[in-house]
PDB file of C-alpha atoms in Angstrom:
ATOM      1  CA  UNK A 258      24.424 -26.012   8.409  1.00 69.00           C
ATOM      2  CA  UNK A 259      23.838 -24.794  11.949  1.00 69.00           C
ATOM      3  CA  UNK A 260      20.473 -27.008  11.579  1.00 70.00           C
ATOM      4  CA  UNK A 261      21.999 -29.659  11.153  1.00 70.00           C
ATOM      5  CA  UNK A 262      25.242 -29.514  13.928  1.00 69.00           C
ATOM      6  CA  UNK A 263      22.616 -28.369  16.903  1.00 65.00           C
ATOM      7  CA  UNK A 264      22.120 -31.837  18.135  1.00 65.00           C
ATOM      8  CA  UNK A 265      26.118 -32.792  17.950  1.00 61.00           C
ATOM      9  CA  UNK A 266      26.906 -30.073  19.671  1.00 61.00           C
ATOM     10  CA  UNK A 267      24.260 -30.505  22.080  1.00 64.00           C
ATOM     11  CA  UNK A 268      25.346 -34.250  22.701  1.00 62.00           C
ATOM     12  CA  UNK A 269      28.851 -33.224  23.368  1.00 62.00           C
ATOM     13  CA  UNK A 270      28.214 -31.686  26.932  1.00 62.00           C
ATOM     14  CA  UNK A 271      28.040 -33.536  29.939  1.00 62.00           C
ATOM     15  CA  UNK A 272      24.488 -32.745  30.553  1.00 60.00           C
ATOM     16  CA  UNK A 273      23.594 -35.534  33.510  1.00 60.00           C
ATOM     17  CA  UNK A 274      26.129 -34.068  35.588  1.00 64.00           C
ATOM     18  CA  UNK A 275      24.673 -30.475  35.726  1.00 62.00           C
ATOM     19  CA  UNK A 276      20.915 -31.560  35.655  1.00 63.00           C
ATOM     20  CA  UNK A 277      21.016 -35.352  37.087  1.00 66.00           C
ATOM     21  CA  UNK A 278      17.733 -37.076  36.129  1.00 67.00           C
ATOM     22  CA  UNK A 279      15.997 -34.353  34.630  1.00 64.00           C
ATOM     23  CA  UNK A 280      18.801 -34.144  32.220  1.00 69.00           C
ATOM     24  CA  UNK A 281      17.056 -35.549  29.203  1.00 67.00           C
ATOM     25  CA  UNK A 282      13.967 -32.824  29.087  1.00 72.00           C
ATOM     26  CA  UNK A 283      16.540 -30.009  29.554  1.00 70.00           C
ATOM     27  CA  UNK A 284      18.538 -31.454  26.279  1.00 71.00           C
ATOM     28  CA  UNK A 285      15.121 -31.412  24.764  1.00 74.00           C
ATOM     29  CA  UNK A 286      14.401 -27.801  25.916  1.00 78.00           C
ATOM     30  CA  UNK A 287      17.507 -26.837  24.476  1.00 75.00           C
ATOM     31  CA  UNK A 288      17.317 -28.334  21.079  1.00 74.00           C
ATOM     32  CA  UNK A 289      13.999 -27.465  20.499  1.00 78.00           C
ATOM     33  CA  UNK A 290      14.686 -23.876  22.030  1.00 83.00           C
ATOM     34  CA  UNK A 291      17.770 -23.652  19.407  1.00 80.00           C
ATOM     35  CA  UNK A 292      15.473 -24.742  16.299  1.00 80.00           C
ATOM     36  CA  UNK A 293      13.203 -22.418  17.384  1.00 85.00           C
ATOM     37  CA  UNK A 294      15.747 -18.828  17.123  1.00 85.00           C
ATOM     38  CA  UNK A 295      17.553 -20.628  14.157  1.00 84.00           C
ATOM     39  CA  UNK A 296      13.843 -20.306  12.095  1.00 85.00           C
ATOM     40  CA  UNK A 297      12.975 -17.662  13.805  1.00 89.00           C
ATOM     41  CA  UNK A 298      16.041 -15.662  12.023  1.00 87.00           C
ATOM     42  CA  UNK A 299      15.507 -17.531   8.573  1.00 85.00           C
ATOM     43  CA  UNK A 300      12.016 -16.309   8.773  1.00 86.00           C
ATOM     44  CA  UNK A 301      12.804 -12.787   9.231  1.00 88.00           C
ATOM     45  CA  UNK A 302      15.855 -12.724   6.930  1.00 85.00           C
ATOM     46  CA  UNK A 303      13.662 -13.986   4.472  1.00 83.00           C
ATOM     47  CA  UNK A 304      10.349 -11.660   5.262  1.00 82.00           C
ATOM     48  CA  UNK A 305      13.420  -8.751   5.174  1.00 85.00           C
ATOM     49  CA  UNK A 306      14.247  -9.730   2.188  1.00 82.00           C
ATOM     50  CA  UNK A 307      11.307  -9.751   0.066  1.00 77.00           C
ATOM     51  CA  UNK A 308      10.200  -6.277   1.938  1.00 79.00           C
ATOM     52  CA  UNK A 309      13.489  -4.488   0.213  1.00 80.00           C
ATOM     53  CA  UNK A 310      12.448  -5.487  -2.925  1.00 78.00           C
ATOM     54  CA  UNK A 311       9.141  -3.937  -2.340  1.00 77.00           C
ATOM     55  CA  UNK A 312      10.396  -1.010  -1.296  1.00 78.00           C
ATOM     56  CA  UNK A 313      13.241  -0.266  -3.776  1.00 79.00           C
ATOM     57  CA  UNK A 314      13.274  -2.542  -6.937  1.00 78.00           C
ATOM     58  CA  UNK A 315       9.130  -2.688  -7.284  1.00 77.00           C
ATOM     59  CA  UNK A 316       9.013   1.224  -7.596  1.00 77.00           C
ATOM     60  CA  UNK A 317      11.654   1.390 -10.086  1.00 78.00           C
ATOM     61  CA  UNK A 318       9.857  -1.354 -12.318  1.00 77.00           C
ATOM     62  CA  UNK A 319       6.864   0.880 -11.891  1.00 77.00           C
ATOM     63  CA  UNK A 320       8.894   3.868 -13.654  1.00 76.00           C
ATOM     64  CA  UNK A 321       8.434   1.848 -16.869  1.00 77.00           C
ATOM     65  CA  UNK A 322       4.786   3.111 -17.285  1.00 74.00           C
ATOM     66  CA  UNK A 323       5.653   6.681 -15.989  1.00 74.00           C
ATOM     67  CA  UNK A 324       4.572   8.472 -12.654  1.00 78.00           C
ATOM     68  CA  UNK A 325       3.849   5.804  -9.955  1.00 82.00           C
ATOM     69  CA  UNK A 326       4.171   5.307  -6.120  1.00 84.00           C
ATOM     70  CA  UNK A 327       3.950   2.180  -5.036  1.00 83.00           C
ATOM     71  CA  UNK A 328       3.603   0.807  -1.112  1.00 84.00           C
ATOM     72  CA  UNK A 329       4.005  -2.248   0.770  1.00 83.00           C
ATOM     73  CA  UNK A 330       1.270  -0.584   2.833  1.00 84.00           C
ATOM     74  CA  UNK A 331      -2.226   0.810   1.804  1.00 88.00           C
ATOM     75  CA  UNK A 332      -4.085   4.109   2.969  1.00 81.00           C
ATOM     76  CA  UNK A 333      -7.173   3.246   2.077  1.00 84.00           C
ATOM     77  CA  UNK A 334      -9.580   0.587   3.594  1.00 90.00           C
ATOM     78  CA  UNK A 335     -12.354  -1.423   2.021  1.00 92.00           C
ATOM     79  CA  UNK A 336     -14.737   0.232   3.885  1.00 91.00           C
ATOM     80  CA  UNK A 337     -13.696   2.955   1.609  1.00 92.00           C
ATOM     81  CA  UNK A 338     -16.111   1.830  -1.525  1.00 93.00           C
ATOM     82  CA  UNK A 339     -19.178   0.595   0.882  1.00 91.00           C
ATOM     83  CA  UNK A 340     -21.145   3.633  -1.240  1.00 90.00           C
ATOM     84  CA  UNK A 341     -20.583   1.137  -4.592  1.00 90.00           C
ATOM     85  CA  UNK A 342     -23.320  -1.913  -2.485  1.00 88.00           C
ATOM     86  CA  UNK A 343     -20.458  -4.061  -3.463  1.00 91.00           C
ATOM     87  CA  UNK A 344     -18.212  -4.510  -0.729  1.00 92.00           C
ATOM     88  CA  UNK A 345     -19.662  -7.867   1.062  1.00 91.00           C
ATOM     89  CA  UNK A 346     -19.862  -7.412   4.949  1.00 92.00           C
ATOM     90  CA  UNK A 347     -16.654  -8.475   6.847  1.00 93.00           C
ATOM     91  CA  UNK A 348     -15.016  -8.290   9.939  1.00 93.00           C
ATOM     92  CA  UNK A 349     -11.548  -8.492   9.159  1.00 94.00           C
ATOM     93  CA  UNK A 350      -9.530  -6.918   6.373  1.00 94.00           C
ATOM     94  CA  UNK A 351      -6.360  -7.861   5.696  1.00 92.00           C
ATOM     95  CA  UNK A 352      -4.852  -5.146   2.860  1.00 92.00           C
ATOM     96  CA  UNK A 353      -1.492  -4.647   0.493  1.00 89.00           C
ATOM     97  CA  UNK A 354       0.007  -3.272  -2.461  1.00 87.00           C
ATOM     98  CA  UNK A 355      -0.858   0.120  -3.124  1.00 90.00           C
ATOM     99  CA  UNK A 356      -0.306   1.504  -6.530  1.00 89.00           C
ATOM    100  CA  UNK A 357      -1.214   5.293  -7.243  1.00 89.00           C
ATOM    101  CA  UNK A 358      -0.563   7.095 -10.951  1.00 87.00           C
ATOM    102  CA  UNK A 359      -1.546   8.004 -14.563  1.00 85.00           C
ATOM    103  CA  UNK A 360      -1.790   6.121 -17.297  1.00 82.00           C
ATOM    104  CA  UNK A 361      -2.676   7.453 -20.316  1.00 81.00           C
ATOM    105  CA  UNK A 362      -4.489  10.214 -19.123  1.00 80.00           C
ATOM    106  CA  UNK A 363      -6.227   8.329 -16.450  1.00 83.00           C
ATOM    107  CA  UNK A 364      -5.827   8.361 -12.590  1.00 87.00           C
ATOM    108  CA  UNK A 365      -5.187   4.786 -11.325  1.00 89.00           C
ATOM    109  CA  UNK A 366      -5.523   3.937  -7.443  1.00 91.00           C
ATOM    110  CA  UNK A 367      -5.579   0.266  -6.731  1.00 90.00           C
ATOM    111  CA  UNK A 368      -4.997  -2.113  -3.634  1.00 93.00           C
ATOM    112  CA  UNK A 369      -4.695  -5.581  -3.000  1.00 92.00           C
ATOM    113  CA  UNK A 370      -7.409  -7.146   0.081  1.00 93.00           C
ATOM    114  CA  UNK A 371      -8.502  -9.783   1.602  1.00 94.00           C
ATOM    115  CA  UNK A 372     -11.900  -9.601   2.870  1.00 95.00           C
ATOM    116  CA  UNK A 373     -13.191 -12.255   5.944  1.00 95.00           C
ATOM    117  CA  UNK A 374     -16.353 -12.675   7.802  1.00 94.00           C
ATOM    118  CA  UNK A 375     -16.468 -13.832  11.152  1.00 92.00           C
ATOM    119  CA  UNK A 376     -18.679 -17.493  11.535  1.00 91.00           C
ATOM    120  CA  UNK A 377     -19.530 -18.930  14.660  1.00 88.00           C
ATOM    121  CA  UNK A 378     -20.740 -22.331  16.090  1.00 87.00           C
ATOM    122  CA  UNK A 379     -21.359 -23.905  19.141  1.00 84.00           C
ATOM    123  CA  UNK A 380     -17.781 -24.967  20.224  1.00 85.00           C
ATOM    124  CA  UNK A 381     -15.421 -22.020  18.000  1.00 89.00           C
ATOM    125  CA  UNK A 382     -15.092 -19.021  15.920  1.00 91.00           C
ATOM    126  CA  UNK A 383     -13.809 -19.188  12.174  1.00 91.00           C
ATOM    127  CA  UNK A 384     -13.171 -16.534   9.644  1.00 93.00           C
ATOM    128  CA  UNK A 385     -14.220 -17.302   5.828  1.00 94.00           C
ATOM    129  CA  UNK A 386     -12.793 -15.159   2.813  1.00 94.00           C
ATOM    130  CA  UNK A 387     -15.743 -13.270   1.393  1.00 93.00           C
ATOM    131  CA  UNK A 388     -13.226 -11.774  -1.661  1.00 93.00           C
ATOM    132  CA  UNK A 389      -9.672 -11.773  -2.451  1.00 93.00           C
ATOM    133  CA  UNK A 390      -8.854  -9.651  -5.387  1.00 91.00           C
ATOM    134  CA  UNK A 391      -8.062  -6.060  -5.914  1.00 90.00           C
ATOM    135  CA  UNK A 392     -10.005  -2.842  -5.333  1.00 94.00           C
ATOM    136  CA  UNK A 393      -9.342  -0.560  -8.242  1.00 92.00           C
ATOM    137  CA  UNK A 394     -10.384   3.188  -9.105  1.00 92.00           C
ATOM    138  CA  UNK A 395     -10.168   5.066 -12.314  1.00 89.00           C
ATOM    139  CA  UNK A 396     -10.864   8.300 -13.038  1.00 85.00           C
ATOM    140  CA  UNK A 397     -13.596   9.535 -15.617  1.00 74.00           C
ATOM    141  CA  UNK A 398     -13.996  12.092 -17.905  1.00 71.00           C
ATOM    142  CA  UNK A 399     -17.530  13.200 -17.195  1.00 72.00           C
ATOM    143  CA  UNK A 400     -19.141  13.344 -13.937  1.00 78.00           C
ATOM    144  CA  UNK A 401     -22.162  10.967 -13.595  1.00 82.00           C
ATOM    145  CA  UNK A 402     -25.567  12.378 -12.286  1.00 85.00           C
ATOM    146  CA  UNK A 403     -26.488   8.906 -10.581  1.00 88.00           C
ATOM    147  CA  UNK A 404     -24.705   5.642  -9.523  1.00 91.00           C
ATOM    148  CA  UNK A 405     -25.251   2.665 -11.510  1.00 91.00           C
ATOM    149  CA  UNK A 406     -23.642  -0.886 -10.588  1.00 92.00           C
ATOM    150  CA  UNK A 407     -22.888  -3.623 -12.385  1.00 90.00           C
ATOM    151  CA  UNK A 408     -22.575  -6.723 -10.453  1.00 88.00           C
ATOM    152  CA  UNK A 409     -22.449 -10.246 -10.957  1.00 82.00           C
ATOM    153  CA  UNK A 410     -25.539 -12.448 -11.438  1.00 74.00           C
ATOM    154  CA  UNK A 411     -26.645 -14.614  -8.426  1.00 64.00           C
ATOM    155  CA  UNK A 412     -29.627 -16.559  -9.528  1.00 55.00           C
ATOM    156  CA  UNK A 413     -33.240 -15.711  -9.604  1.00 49.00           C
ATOM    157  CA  UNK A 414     -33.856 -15.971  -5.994  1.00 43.00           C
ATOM    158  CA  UNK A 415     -30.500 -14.159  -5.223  1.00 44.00           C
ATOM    159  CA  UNK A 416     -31.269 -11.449  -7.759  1.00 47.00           C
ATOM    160  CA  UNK A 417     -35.080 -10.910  -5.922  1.00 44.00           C
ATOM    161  CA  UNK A 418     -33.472 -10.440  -2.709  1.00 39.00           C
ATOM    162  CA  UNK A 419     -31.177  -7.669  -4.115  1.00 50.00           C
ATOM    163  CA  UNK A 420     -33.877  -5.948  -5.595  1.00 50.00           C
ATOM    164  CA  UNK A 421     -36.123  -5.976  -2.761  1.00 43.00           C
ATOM    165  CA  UNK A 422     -33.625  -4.565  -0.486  1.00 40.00           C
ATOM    166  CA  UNK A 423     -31.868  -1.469  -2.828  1.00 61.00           C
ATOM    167  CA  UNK A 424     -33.293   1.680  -3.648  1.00 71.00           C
ATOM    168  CA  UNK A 425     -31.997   1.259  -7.172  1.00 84.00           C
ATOM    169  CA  UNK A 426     -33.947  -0.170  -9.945  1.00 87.00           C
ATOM    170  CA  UNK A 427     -33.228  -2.910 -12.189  1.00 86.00           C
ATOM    171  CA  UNK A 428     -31.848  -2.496 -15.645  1.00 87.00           C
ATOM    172  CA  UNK A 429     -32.700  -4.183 -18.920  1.00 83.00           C
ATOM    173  CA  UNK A 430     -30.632  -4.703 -21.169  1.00 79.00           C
ATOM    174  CA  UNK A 431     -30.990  -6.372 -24.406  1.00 77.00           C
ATOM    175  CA  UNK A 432     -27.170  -8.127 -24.665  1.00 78.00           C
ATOM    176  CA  UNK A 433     -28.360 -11.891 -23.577  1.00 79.00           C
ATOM    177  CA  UNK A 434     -24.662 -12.797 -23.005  1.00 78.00           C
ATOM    178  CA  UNK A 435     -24.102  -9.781 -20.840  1.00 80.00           C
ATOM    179  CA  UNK A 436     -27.242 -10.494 -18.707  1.00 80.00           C
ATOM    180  CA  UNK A 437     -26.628 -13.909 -18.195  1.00 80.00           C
ATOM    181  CA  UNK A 438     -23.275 -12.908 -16.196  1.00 81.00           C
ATOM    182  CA  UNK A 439     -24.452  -9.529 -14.799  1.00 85.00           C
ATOM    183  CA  UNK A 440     -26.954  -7.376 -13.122  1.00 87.00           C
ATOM    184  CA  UNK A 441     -27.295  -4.228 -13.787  1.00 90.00           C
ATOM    185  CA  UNK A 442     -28.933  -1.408 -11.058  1.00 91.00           C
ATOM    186  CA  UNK A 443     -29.260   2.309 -11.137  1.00 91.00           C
ATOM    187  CA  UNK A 444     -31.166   5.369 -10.010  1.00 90.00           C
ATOM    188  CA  UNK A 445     -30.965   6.614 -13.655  1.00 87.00           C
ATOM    189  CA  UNK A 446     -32.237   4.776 -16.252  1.00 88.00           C
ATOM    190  CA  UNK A 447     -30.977   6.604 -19.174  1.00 87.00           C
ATOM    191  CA  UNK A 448     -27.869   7.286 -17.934  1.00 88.00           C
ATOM    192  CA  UNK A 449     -27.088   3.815 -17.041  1.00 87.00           C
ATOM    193  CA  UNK A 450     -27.958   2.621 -20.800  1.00 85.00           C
ATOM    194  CA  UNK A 451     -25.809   5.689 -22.374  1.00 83.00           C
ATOM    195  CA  UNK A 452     -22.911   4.038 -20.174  1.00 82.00           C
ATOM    196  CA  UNK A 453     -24.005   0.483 -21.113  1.00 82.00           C
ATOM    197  CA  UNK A 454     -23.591   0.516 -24.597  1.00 80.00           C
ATOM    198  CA  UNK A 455     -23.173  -2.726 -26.533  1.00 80.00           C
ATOM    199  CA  UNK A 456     -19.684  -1.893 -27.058  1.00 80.00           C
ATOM    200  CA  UNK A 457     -18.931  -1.423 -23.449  1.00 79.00           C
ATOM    201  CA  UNK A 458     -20.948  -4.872 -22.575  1.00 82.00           C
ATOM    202  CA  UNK A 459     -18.549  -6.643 -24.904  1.00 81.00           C
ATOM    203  CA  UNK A 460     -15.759  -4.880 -23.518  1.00 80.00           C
ATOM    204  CA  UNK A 461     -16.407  -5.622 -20.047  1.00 80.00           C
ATOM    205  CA  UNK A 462     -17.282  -9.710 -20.627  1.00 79.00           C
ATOM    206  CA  UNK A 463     -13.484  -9.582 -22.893  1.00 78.00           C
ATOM    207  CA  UNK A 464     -12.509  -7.932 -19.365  1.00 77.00           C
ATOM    208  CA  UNK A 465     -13.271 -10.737 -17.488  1.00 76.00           C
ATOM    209  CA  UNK A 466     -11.755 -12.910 -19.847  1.00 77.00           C
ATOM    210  CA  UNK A 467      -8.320 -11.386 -19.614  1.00 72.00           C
ATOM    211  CA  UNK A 468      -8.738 -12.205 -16.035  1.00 73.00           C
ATOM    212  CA  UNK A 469      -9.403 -15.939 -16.336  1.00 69.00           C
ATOM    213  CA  UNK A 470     -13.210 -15.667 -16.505  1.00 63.00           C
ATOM    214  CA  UNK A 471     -13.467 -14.275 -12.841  1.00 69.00           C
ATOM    215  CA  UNK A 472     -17.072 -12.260 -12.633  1.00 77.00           C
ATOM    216  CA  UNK A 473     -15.558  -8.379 -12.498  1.00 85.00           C
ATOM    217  CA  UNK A 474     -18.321  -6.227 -10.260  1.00 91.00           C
ATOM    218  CA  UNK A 475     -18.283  -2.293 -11.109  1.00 91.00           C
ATOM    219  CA  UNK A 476     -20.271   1.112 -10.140  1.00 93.00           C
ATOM    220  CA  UNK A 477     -20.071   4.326 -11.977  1.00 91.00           C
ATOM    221  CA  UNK A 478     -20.459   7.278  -9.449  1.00 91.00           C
ATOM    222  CA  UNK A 479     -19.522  10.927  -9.388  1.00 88.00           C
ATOM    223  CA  UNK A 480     -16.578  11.065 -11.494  1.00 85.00           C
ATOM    224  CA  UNK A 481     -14.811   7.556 -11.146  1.00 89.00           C
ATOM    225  CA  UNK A 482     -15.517   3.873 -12.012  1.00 90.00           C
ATOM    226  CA  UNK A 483     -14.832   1.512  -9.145  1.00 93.00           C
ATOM    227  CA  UNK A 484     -13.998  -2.117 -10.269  1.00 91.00           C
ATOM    228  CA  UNK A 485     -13.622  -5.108  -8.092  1.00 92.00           C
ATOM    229  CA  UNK A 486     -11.591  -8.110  -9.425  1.00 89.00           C
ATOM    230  CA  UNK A 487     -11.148 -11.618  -8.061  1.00 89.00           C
ATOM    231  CA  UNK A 488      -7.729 -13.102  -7.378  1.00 85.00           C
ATOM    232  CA  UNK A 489      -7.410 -16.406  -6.052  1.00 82.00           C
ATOM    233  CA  UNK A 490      -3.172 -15.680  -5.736  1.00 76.00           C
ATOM    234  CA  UNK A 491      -1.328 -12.647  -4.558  1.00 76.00           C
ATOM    235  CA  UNK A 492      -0.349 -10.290  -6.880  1.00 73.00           C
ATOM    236  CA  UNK A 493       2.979  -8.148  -6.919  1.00 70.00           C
ATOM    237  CA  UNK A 494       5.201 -10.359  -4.610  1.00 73.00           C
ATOM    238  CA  UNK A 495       8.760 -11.328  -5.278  1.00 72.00           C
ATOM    239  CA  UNK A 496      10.301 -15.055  -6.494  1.00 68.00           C
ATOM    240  CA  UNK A 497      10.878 -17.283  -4.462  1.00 71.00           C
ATOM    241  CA  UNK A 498      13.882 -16.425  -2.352  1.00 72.00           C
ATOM    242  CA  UNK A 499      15.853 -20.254  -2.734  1.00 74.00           C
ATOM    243  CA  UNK A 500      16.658 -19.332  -6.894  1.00 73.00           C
ATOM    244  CA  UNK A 501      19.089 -17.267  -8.006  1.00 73.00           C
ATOM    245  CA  UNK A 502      18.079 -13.615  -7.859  1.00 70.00           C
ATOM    246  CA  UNK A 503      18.667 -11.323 -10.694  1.00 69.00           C
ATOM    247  CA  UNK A 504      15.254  -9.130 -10.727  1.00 69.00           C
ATOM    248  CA  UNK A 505      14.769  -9.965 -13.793  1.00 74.00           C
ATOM    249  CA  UNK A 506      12.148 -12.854 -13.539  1.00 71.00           C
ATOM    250  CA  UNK A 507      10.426 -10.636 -10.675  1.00 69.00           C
ATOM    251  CA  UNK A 508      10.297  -7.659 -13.112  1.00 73.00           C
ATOM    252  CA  UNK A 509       8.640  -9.770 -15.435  1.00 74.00           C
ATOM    253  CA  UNK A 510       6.109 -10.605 -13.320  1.00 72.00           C
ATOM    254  CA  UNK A 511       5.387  -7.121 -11.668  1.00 72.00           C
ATOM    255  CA  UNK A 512       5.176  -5.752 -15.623  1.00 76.00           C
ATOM    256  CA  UNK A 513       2.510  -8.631 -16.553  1.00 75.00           C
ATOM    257  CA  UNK A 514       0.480  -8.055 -14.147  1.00 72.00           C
ATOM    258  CA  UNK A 515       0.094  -4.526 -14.310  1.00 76.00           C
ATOM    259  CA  UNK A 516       0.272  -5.372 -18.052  1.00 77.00           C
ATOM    260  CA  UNK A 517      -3.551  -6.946 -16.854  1.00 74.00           C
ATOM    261  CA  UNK A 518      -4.414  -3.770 -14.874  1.00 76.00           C
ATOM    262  CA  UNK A 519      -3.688  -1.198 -17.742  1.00 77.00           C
ATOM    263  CA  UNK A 520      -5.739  -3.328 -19.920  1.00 77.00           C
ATOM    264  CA  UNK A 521      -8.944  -2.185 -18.361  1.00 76.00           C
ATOM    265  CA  UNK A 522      -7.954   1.435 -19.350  1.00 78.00           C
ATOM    266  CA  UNK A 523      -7.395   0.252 -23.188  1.00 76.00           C
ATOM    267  CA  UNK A 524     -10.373  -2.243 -23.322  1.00 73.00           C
ATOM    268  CA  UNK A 525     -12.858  -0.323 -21.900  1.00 71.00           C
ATOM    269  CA  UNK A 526     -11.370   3.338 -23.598  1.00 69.00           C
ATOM    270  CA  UNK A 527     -11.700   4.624 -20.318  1.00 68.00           C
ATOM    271  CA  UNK A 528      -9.181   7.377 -21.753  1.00 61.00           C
ATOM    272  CA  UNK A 529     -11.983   8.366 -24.404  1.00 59.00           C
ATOM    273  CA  UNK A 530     -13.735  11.879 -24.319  1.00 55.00           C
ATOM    274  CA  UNK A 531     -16.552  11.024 -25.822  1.00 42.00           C
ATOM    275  CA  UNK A 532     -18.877   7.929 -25.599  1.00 48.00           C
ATOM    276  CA  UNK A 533     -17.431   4.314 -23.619  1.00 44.00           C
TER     277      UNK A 533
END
């Protein structure tokens, strides 16, 4: 309502006789001057908003799957997981979301990012998105001797360059579905096939099916599995503040889409002792 009573109110003064000539630009000033505070406190009501429910409803959703601390804010960086040869190069990071627990016997840490690289021409400078997803790690129950990675498949040119310039070697596999959406690398060949088993192959293509077909990039090392998933949308954020809010609809959405990330633990048995 304040919107739309600015200009009445502003009309209402006699403006010529305290400015003369130059009244007109100083009614314009004004008006656009008044806009300009009344967004700028719908904006930050708004951003205020959707930050409490962050902060206190989203960690008491969370409670519904046990021990978990959520944050607006993240503590780790990208540049984190550079050891995995699956982080692309970028110059700007732009990172949210952190979840940290257990679920089912297996340590969860995963972020939401937005990764950019920095493009120049003659006349500007651009950024362009390199991934948006999440960053995810889960904890194993065996410590690997080597790293292996399992990454998506980039053509036969694409694929030459990335074995020309790694230190690990290419693995075959005999799963033609599976190779025709992945490469696989490693420094140890017999580790890497006792962790590629058919059964994990299939489990890791219904993976990326449960994520609508997005091409999910992993490496085994030391004791975790690091996965990288693409998002085109933002995960984890509240309705839309112009409906009626009741939590309900945003609790909904918070449990289905950790319903997603929990569903890597059961697909791929991460919480098995014995073989994947």
């Amino acid at each position: 309502p304040i919107i739309l009573f600015i200009p009445f109110g502003v009309v209402n003064v006699d403006w010529y006789s305290l400015f003369g000539e130059y009244s007109l630009q100083v009614v314009l000033v004004i008006i656009l001057v008044a806009y300009g505070v009344v967004f700028w406190f719908i904006t930050k009501s708004m951003d205020l908003y959707q930050d409490t429910i962050k902060n206190e409803i989203f960690p008491n959703i969370l409670n519904f799957y046990g021990t978990f601390n959520y944050s607006p804010e993240t503590e780790k960086s990208a540049g984190a997981f550079e050891y995995s040869g699956l982080i692309p190069k970028f110059n700007r990071e732009t990172s949210e979301d952190h979840i940290k627990g257990n679920y089912k016997g297996v340590k969860i840490n995963l972020f939401e990012t937005e990764l950019e690289q920095k493009r120049r021409t003659k006349k500007s400078t651009y950024y362009v998105t390199v991934f948006k997803g999440i960053l995810i790690t889960l904890s194993m129950n065996k410590s690997f001797k080597g790293k292996t990675i399992v990454r998506k498949d980039i053509g036969l040119i694409g694929n030459w360059f990335r074995k020309t310039f790694t230190s690990l070697k290419n693995v075959k596999l005999e799963d033609p579905t599976f190779e025709k959406m992945f490469e696989v690398f490693s420094d140890d060949q017999i580790e890497a096939r006792y962790l590629l088993t058919v059964t994990f192959m299939e489990r890791l293509t219904q993976l990326a099916e449960t994520f609508g077909g997005k091409t999910i990039q992993c490496c085994f090392f030391k004791n975790e599995l690091f996965i990288m998933i693409p998002i085109n949308h933002n995960m984890f954020e509240p309705g839309s503040v112009f409906e009626p809010e009741d939590f309900i609809d945003d609790s909904k959405s918070l449990l289905k889409e950790l319903n997603l990330i929990f569903s890597i633990v059961d697909i791929l048995k991460l919480n098995m002792k014995l073989n994947l």
